[in-house]
mmCIF file of C-alpha atoms in Angstrom:
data_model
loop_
_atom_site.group_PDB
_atom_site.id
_atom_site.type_symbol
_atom_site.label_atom_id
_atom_site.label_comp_id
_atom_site.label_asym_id
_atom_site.label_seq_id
_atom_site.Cartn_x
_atom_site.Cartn_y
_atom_site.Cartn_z
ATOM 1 C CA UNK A 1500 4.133 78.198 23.311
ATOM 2 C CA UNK A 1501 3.852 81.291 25.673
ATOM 3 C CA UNK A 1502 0.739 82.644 24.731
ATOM 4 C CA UNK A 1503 0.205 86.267 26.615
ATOM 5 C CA UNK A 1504 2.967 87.311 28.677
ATOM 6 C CA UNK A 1505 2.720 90.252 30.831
ATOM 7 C CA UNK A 1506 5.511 91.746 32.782
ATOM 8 C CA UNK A 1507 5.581 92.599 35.690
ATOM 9 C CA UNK A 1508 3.384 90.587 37.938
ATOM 10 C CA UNK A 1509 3.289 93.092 40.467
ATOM 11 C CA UNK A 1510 4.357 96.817 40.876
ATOM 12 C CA UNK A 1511 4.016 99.964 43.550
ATOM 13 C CA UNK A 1512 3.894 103.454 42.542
ATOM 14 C CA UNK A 1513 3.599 106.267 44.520
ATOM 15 C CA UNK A 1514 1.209 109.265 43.215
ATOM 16 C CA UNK A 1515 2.935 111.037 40.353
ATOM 17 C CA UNK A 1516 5.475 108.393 39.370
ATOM 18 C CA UNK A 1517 4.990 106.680 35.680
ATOM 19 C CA UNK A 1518 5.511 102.866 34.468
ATOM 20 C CA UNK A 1519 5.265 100.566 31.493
ATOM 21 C CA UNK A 1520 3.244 97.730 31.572
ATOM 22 C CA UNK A 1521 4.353 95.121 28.796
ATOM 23 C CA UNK A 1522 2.740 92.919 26.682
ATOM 24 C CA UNK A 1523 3.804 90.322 24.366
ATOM 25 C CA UNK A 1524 2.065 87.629 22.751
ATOM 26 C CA UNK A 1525 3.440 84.738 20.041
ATOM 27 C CA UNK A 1526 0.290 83.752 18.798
ATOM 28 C CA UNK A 1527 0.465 86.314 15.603
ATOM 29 C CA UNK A 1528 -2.904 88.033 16.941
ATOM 30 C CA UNK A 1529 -3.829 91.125 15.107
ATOM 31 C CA UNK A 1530 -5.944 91.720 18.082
ATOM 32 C CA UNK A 1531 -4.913 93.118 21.466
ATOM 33 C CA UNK A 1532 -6.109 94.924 24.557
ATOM 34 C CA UNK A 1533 -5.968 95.937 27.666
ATOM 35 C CA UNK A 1534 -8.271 95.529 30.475
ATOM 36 C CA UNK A 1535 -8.420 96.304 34.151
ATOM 37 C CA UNK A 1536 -10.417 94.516 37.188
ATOM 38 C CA UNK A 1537 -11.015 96.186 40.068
ATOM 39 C CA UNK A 1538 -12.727 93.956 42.740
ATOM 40 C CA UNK A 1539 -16.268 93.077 42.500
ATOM 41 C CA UNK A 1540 -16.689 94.707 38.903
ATOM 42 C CA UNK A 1541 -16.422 93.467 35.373
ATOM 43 C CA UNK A 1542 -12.971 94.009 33.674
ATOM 44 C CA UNK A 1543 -13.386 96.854 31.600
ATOM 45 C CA UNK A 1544 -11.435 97.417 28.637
ATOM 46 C CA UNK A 1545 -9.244 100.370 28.956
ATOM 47 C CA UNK A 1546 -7.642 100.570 24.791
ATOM 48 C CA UNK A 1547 -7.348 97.968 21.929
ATOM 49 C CA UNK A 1548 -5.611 97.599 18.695
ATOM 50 C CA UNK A 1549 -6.523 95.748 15.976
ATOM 51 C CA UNK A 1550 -2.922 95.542 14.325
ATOM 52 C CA UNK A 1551 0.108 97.032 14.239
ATOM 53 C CA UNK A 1552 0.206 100.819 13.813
ATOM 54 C CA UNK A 1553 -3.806 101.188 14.905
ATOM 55 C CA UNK A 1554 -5.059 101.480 18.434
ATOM 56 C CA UNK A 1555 -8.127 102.881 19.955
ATOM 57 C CA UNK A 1556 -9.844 104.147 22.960
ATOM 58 C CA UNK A 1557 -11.824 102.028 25.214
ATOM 59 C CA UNK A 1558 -13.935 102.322 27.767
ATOM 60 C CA UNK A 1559 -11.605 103.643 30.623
ATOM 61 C CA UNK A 1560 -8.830 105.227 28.322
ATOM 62 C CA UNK A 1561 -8.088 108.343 30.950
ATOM 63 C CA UNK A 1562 -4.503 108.443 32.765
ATOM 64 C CA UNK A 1563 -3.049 105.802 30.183
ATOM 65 C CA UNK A 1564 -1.487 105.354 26.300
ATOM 66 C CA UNK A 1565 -0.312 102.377 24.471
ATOM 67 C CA UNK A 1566 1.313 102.212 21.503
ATOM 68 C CA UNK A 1567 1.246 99.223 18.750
ATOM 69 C CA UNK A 1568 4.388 99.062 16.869
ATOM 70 C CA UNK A 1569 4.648 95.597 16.047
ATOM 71 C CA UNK A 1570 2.099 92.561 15.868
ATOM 72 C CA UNK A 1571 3.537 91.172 18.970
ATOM 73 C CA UNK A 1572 3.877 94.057 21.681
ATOM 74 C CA UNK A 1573 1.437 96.000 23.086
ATOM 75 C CA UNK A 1574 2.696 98.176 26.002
ATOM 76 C CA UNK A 1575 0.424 100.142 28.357
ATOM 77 C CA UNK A 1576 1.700 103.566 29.735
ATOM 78 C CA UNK A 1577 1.074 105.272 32.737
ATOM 79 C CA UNK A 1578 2.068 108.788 32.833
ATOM 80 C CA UNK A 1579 1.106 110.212 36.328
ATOM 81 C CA UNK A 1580 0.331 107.409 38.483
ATOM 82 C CA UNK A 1581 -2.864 108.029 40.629
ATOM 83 C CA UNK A 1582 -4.649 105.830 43.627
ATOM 84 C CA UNK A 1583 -7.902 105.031 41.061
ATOM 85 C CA UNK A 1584 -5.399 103.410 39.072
ATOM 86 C CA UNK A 1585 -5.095 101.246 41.595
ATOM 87 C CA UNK A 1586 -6.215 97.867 39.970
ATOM 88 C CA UNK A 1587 -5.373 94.327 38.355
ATOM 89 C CA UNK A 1588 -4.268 95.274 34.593
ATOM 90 C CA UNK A 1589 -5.215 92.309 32.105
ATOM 91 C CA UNK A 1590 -3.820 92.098 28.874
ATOM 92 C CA UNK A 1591 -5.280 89.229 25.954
ATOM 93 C CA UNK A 1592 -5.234 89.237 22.575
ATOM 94 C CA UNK A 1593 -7.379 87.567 19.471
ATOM 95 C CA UNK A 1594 -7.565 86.647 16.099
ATOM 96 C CA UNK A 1595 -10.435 89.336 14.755
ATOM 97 C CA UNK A 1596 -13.533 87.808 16.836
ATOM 98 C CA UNK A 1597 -11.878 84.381 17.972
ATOM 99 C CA UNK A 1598 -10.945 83.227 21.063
ATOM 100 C CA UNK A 1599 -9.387 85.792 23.572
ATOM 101 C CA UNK A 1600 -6.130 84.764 25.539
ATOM 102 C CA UNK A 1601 -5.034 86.672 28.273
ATOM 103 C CA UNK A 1602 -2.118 87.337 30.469
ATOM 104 C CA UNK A 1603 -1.501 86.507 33.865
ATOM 105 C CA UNK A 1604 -2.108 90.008 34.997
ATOM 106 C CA UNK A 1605 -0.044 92.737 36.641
ATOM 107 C CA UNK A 1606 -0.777 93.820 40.329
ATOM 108 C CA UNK A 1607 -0.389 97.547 40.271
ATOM 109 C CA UNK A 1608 -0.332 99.584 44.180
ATOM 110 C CA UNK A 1609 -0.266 103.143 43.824
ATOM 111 C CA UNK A 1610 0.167 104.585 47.118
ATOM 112 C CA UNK B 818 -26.348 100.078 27.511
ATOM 113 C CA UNK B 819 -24.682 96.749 27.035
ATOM 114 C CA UNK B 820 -24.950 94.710 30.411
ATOM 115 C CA UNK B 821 -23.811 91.004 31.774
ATOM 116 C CA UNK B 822 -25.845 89.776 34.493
ATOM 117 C CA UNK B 823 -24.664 86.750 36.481
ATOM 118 C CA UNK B 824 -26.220 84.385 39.234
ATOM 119 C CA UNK B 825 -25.463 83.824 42.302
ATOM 120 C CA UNK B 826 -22.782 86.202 43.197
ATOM 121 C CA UNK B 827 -21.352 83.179 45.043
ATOM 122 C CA UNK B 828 -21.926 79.820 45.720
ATOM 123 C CA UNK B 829 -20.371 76.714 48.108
ATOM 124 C CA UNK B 830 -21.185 73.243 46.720
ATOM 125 C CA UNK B 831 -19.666 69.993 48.027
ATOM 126 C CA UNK B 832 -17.012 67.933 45.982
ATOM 127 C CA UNK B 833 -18.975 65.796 43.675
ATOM 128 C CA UNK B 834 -21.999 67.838 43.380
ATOM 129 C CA UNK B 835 -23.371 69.469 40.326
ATOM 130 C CA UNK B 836 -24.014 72.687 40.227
ATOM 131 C CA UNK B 837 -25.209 75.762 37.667
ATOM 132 C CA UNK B 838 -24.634 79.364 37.272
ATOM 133 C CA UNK B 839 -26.641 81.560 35.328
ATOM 134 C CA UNK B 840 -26.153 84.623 32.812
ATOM 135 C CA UNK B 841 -28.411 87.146 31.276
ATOM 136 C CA UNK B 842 -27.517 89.774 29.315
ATOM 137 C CA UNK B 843 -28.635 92.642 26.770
ATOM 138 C CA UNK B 844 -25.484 93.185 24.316
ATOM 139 C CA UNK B 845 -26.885 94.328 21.092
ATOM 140 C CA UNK B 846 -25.589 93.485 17.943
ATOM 141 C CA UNK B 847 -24.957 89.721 19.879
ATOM 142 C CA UNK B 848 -22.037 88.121 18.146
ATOM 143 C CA UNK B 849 -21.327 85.340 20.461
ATOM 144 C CA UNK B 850 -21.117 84.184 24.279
ATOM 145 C CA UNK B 851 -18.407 82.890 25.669
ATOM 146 C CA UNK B 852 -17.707 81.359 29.338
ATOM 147 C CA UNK B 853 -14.527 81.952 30.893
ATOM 148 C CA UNK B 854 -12.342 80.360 34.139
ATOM 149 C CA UNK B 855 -10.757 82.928 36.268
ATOM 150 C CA UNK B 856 -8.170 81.363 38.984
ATOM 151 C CA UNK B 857 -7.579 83.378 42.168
ATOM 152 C CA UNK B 858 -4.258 85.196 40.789
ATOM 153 C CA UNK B 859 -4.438 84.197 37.348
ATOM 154 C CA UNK B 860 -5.727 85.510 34.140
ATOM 155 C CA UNK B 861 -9.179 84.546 32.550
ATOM 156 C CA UNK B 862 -9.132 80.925 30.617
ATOM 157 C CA UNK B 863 -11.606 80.133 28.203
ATOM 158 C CA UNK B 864 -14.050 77.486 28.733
ATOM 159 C CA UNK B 865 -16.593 77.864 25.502
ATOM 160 C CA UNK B 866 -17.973 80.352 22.991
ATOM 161 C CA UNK B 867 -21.261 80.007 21.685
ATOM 162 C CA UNK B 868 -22.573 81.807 18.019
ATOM 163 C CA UNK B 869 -26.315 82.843 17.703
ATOM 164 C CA UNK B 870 -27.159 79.346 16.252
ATOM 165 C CA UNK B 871 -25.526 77.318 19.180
ATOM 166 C CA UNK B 872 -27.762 75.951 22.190
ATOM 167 C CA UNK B 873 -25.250 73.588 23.416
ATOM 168 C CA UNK B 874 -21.856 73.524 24.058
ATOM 169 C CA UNK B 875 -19.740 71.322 26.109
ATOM 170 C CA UNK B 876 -16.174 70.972 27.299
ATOM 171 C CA UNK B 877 -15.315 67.801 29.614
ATOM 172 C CA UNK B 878 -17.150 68.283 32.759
ATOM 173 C CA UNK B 879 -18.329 72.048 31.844
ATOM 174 C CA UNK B 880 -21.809 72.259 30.018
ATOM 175 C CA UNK B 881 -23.404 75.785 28.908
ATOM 176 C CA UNK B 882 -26.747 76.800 27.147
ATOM 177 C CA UNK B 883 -27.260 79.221 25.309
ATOM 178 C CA UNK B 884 -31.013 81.011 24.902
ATOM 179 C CA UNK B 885 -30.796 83.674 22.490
ATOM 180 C CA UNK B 886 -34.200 84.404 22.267
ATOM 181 C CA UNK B 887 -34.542 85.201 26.270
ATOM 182 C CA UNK B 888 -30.888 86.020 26.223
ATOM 183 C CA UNK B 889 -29.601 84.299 28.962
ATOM 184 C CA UNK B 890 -27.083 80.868 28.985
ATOM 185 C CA UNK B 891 -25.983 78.702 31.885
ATOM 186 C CA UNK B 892 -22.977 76.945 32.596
ATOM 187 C CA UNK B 893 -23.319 73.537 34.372
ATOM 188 C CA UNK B 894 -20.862 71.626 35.959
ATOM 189 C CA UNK B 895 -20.884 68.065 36.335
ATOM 190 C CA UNK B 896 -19.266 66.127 39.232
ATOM 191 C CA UNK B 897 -17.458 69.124 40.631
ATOM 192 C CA UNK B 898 -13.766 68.611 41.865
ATOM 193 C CA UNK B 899 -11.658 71.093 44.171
ATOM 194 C CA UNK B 900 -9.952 72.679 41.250
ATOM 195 C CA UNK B 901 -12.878 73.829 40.067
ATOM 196 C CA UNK B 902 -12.868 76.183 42.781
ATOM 197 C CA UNK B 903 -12.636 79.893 40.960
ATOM 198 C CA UNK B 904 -14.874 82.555 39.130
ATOM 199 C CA UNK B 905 -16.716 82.088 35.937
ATOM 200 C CA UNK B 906 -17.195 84.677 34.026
ATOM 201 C CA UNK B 907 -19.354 85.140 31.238
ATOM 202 C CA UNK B 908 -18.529 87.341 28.257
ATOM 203 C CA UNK B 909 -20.716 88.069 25.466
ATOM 204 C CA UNK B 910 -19.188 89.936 22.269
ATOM 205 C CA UNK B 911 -20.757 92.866 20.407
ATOM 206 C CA UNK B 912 -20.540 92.719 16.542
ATOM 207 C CA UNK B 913 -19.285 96.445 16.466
ATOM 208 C CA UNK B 914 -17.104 96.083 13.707
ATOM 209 C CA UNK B 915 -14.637 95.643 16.744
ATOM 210 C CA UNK B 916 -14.960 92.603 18.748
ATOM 211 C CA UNK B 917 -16.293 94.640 22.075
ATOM 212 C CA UNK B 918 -16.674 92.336 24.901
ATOM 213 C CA UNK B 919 -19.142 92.982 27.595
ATOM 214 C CA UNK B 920 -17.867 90.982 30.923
ATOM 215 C CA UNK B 921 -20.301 90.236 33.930
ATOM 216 C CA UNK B 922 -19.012 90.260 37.035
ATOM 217 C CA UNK B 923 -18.276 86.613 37.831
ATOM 218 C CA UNK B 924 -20.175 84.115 40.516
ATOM 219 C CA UNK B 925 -17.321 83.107 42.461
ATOM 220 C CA UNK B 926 -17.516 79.633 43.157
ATOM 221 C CA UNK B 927 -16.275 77.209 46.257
ATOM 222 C CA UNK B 928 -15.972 73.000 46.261
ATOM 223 C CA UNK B 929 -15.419 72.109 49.639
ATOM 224 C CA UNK B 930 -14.656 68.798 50.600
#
């Protein structure tokens, strides 16, 4: 049972360039999200979906898109890769309100 | 505005020793609190989640409280052991409609032994 996989565990960008951060999870979650952690501060959730086809903005949506086209994937796009983006991206995912599982996080550098 | 409060920020204990961390928050409408594990390098892992009616919840060595009429919980640890060595987080979830959860910032804490 994977759980939350994320891929890749780390990644440098230079300023400008864009990347896909993957999800997957095998738990049949309708819930999913993404989060990022910057050091010394909460992680604060950047967009969730609450099934396939549906996503929404959180609270740090700006510089990134994700798309939900099945139950299991929920990729995170950056399009023009900037220092503040600069961060430790988390992704989890729930049952409605249950229990959150979360990835082992990707390492992103953008220098 | 939603906000997690934890205490300390940090802490060193020795191996064997209990300790407890505290949380207070004001999340509004309060669904539930949970308690999370964070591992240098690794993802959160949950450790308990607590509904309004809850005041105690444990999980092996890991004990929290939950006050929801001061709104604040603590998570105690028993006997501690050099794995517990990590942050732990507490999370409390807004009944939005959405599951939004509010995260503190963590009290990092350090069993030396």
């Amino acid at each position: 049972n994977a759980g939350v996989t994320q891929t890749p565990k780390f990644r440098i960008l230079k300023i400008g360039q864009s990347m896909t951060l993957q999800c997957t999870q095998d738990m049949n979650h309708n819930y999913m999200y993404w989060y990022r952690q910057d050091p010394g501060m909460g992680l604060k959730l950047i967009y969730y979906s609450v099934g396939a086809g549906i996503t929404d903005k959180g609270e740090v949506p700006n510089g990134y898109n994700v798309s939900r086209s099945t139950t299991e994937d929920f990729p995170l796009r950056l399009e023009l890769a900037a220092p503040s983006q600069t961060s430790v991206y988390f992704c989890a995912s729930s049952y409605s309100t249950g229990e959150a599982f979360f990835g082992q996080g990707t390492r992103l550098t953008v220098v | 505005k939603n906000q997690v409060e934890q205490s300390p920020q940090s802490l060193i204990i020795l191996e064997g020793k209990n300790c407890t961390l505290q949380c207070n928050y004001t999340v509004s409408p309060f669904s539930n609190l949970r308690w999370y594990k964070q591992d240098t390098g690794r993802g959160p892992v949950s450790l308990t989640i607590m509904t309004f009616s809850e005041n105690t919840k444990s999980n092996g060595r890991y004990t929290a409280t939950l006050d929801a009429d001061t709104k604040q919980s603590s998570l105690h640890i028993t006997a501690s052991q050099l794995s517990d060595s990590a942050s732990y987080i507490c999370v409390v979830s807004a009944n939005t409609g959405f599951q939004k959860l509010v995260f503190g910032t963590g009290t990092r804490l350090l069993v030396s032994p």
